[in-house]
Every structure is written in structure tokens, then in C-alpha cells.
Short mmCIF file of C-alpha atoms in Angstrom, two decimals:
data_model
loop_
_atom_site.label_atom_id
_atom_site.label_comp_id
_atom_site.label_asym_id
_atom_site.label_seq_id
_atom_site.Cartn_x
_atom_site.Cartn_y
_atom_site.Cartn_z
CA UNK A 1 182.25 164.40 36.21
CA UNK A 2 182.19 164.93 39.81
CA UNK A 3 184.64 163.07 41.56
CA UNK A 4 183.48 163.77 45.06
CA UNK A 5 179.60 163.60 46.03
CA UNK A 6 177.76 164.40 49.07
CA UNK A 7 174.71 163.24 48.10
CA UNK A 8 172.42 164.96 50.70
CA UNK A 9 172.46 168.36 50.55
CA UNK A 10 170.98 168.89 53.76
CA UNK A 11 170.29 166.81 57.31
CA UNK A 12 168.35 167.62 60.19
CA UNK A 13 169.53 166.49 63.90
CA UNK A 14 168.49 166.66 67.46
CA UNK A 15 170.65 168.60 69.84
CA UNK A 16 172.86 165.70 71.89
CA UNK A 17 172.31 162.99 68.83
CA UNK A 18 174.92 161.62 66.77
CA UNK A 19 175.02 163.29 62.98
CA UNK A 20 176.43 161.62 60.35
CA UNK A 21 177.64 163.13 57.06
CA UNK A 22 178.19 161.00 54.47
CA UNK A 23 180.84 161.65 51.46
CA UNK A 24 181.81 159.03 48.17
CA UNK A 25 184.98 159.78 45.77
CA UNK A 26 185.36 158.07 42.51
CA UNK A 27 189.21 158.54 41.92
CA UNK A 28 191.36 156.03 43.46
CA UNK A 29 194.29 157.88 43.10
CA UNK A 30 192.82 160.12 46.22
CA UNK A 31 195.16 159.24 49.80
CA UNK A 32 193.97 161.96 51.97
CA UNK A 33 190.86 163.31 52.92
CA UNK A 34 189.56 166.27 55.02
CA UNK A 35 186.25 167.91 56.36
CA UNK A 36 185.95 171.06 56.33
CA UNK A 37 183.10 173.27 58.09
CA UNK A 38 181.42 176.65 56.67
CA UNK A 39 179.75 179.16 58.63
CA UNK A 40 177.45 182.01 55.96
CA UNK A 41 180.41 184.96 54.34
CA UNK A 42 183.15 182.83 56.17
CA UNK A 43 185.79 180.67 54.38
CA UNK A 44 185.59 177.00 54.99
CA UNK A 45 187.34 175.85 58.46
CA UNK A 46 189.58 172.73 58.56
CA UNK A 47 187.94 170.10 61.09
CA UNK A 48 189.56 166.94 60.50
CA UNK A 49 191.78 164.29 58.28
CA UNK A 50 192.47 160.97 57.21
CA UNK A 51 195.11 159.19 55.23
CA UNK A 52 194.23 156.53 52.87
CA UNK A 53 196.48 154.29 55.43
CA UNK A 54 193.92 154.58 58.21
CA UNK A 55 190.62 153.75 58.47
CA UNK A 56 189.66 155.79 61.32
CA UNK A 57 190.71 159.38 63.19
CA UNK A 58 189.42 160.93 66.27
CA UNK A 59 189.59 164.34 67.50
CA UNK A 60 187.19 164.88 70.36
CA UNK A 61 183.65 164.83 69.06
CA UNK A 62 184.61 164.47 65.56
CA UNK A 63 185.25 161.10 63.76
CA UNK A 64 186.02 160.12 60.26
CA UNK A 65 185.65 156.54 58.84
CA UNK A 66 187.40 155.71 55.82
CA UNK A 67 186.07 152.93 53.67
CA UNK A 68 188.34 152.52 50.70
CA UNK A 69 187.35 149.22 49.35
CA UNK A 70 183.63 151.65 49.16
CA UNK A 71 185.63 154.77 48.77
CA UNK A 72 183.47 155.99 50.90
CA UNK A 73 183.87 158.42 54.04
CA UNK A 74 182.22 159.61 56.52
CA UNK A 75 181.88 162.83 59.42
CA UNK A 76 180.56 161.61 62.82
CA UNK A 77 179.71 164.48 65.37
CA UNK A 78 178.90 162.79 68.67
CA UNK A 79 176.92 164.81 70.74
CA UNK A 80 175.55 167.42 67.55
CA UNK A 81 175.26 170.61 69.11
CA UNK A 82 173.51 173.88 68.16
CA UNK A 83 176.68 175.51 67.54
CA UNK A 84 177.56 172.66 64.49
CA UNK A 85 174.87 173.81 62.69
CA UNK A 86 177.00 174.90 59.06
CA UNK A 87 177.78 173.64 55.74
CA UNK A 88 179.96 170.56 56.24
CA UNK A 89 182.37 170.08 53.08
CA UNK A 90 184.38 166.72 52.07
CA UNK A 91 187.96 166.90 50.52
CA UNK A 92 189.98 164.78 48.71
CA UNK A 93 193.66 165.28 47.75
CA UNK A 94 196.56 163.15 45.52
CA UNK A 95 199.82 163.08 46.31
CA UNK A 96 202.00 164.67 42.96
CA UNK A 97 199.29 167.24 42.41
CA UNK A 98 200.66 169.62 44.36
CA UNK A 99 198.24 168.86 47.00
CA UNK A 100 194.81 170.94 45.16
CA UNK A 101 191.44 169.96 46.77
CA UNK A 102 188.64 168.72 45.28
CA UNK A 103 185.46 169.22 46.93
CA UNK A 104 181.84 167.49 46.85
CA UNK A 105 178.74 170.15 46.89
CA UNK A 106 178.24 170.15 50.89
CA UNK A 107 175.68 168.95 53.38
CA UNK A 108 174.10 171.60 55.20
CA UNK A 109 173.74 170.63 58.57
CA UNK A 110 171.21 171.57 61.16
CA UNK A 111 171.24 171.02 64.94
CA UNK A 112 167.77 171.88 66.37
CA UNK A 113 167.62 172.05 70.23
CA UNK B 23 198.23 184.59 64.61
CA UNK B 24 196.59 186.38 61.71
CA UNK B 25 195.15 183.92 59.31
CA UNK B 26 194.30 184.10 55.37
CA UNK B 27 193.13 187.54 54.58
CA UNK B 28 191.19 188.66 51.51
CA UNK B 29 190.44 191.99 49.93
CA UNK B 30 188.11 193.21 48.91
CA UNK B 31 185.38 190.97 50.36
CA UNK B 32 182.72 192.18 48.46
CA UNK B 33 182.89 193.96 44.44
CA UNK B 34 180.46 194.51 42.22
CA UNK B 35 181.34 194.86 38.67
CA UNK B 36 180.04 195.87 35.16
CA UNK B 37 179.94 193.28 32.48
CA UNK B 38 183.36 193.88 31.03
CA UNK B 39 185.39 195.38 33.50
CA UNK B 40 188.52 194.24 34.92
CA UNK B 41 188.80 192.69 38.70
CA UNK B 42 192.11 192.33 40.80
CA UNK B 43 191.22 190.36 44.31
CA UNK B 44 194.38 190.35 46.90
CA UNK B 45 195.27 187.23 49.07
CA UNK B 46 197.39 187.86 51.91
CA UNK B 47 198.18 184.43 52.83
CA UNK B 48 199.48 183.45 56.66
CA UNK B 49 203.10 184.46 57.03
CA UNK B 50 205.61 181.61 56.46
CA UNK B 51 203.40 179.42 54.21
CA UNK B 52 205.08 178.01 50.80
CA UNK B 53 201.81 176.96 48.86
CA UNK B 54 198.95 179.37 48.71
CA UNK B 55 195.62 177.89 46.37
CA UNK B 56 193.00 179.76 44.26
CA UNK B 57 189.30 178.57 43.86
CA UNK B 58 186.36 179.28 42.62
CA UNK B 59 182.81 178.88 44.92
CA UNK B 60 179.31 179.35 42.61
CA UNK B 61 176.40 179.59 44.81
CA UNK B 62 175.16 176.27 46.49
CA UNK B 63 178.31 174.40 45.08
CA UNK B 64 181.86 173.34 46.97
CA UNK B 65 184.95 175.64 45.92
CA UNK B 66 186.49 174.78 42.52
CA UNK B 67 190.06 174.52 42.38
CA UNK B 68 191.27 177.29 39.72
CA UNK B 69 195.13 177.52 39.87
CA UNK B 70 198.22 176.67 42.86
CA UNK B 71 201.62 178.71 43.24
CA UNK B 72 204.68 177.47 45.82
CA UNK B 73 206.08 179.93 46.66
CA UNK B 74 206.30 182.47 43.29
CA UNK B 75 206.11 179.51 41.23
CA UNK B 76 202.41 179.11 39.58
CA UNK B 77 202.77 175.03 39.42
CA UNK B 78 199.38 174.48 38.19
CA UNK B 79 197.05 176.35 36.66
CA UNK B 80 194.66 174.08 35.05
CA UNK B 81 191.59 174.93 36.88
CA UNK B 82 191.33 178.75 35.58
CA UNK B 83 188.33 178.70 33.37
CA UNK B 84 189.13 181.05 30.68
CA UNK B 85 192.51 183.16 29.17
CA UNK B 86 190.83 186.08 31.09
CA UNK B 87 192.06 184.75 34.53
CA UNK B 88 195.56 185.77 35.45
CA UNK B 89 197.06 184.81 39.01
CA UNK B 90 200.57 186.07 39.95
CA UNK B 91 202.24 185.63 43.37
CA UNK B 92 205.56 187.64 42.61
CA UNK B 93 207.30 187.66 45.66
CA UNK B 94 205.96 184.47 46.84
CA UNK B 95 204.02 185.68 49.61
CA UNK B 96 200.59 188.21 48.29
CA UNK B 97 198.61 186.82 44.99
CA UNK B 98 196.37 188.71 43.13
CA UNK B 99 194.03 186.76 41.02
CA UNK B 100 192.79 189.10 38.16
CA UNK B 101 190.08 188.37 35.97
CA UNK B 102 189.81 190.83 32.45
CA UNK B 103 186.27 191.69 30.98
CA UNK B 104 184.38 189.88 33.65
CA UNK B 105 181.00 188.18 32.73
CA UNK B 106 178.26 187.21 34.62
CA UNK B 107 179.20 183.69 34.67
CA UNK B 108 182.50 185.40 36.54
CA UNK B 109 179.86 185.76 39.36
CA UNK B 110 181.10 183.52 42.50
CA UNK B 111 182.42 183.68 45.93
CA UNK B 112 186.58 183.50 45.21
CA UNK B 113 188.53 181.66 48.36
CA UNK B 114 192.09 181.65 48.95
CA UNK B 115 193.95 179.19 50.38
CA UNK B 116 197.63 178.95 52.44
CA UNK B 117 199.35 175.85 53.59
CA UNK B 118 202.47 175.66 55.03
CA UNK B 119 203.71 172.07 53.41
CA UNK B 120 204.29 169.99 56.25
CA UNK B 121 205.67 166.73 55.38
CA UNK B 122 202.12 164.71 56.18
CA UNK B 123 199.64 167.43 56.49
CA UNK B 124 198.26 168.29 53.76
CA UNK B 125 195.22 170.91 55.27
CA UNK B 126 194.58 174.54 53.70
CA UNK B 127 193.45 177.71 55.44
CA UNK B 128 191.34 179.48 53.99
CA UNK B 129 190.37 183.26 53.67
CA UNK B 130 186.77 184.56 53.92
CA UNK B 131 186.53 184.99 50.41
CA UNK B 132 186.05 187.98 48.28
CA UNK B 133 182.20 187.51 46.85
CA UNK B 134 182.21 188.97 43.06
CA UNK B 135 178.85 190.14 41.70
CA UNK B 136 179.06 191.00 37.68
CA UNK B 137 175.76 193.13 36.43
#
């Protein structure tokens, strides 16, 4: 059973729009989250994080909601730019596991100009 | 500073050979991760050391998958008689264990193709 989903595998944005990727969990026992960003024969990039005590973290054009009554979370990128165009990865973690991540599939993201 | 590396990044192997793939994780970090990317899929967890300790291991899919980290810095994962469902992009992770941050690095992989 997959206990993180990105449910669309791929999105299509204009250059200066907002895009929003979109991530669901199923364990409650996750308290920290993370997006990480893929580029082709690269490893996967840390972008941003969230603790299960926020709702919401900023770091310049990247935002992450955290619903957890939905457990539900989300990537904004406000403005998408050409250069964002990659595979965008959620993460979940638990506390006592020794920290492992579970990932959903990926949305591949692309930022037309 | 240098980050993950990973070598080699790309082997090819016949059905039934043995694999070793080398992590070289970034100096100073305590916790360094293996996992497991098939194509079109996120990275699978497969099995976690701190330091030379291998704490968890519960992700490796088979008793043909060995990971050893002996002086608690390099890992080698090493898979025995490989298969083609052995066929995946392998990742690495390092993290230093920050109280409160809780974000891997990761390598650029070491893609494994089993004919």
C-alpha cells in the first residue's frame, strides 16, 4: 500500500504562473515532510520542509501547506520558471524510525515560456 | 563542500553476477540511507546505518542484498546473483542528524542495468 501519493504524474505551467503540486499521506504517524526536486541522471535535491506543528513554511518562491486534518500537502512555486521544470518528489518521515523517507511516485513538472 | 558521491554511476551486469556500488557520503554525517529508484517510481527505502551501525534494514528486498558501512563513513551496498528485477537507479543518502532537521542529501545514483 502506498502511503504517499502524488496523484498527477505530470502538470503543465506557464512561465511567471503559480504551480501547484499536490501530495496526500495515509499514515498519521508521519510529523515531517519534505520536497524534493530531480533533474534527469541527478539525485533528488532537498527544496523545502515542514513539521507536523506548522501549517505553513516559506523559503523565497517556494511554499508548503500542510493540511493534517486532510493529510494533505502541498508545493507552491510562485513565479514557475523555465528553470523548475523537473520531477518534484514528496517525503514523509516518523520520528523513532530512524528518520527513513518514504516517497510518493513524483509529478513531473513543466514550465513552458 | 563535496556532497554525496556514488560509484560507479552506471554498471551493466549479467543475470547472476555479483554488484558492489560505493557511497561516499559528505564528511561528518552520522546517518547515511540506501534506496532503491525503478523507472518512473519515487526511491524505495532499502536499509539505514548511523554511523557503522546498520539500524534498519527492512527495506532490502531479498537475502541477496548486503549493505555494510564498516568504519562508519563509506557503504557499499552489494547485491549477489543479480536479476533483472535488480534493474533500478540505486541513491544514497547522508544526513548529518541535526536535532530538528531531518533532510537527506543525496548522491547521483549509480543506475544498474541486469541483461
Amino acid at each position: 500500500d502506498q502511503q504517499v501519493k502524488q496523484n498527477s504524474p505530470s502538470l503543465s505551467v506557464q512561465e511567471g504562473r503559480i504551480s501547484i503540486l499536490n501530495c496526500d499521506y495515509t499514515n498519521s504517524m508521519f510529523d515531517y515532510f519534505l520536497w524534493y526536486k530531480k533533474y534527469p541522471a541527478e539525485g533528488p535535491t532537498f527544496l523545502i520542509s515542514i513539521s507536523s506543528i506548522k501549517d505553513k513554511n516559506e523559503d523565497g518562491r517556494f511554499t508548503v501547506f500542510l493540511n493534517k486534518s486532510a493529510k494533505h500537502l502541498s508545493l507552491h512555486i510562485v513565479p514557475s520558471q523555465p528553470g523548475d521544470s523537473a520531477v518534484y518528489f514528496c517525503a514523509a518521515s516518523q520520528k523513532d524510525t530512524g528518520n527513513m523517507l518514504t516517497f510518493g511516485g513524483g509529478t513531473r513538472l513543466m514550465v513552458k515560456p | 563542500g563535496a556532497g554525496v558521491s556514488q560509484s560507479p554511476r552506471y554498471k551493466v551486469a549479467k543475470r547472476g553476477q555479483d554488484v558492489a556500488l560505493r557511497c561516499d557520503p559528505i564528511s561528518g554525517h552520522v546517518s547515511l540511507f540506501w534506496y532503491q529508484q525503478a523507472l518512473g517510481q519515487g526511491p524505495e527505502f532499502l536499509t539505514y546505518f548511523q554511523n557503522e551501525a546498520q539500524l534498519d534494514k527492512s527495506g532490502l528486498p531479498s537475502d541477496r542484498f548486503f549493505a555494510e558501512r564498516p568504519e562508519g563513513s563509506v557503504s557499499t551496498l552489494k547485491i549477489q546473483r543479480t536479476q533483472q528485477e535488480d534493474s533500478a537507479v540505486y541513491l544514497c543518502a547522508s544526513s548529518p542528524m541535526l536535532k530538528g532537521l531531518r533532510q537527506q542529501y543525496f548522491g547521483p545514483g549509480t543506475r544498474l542495468t541486469v541483461t
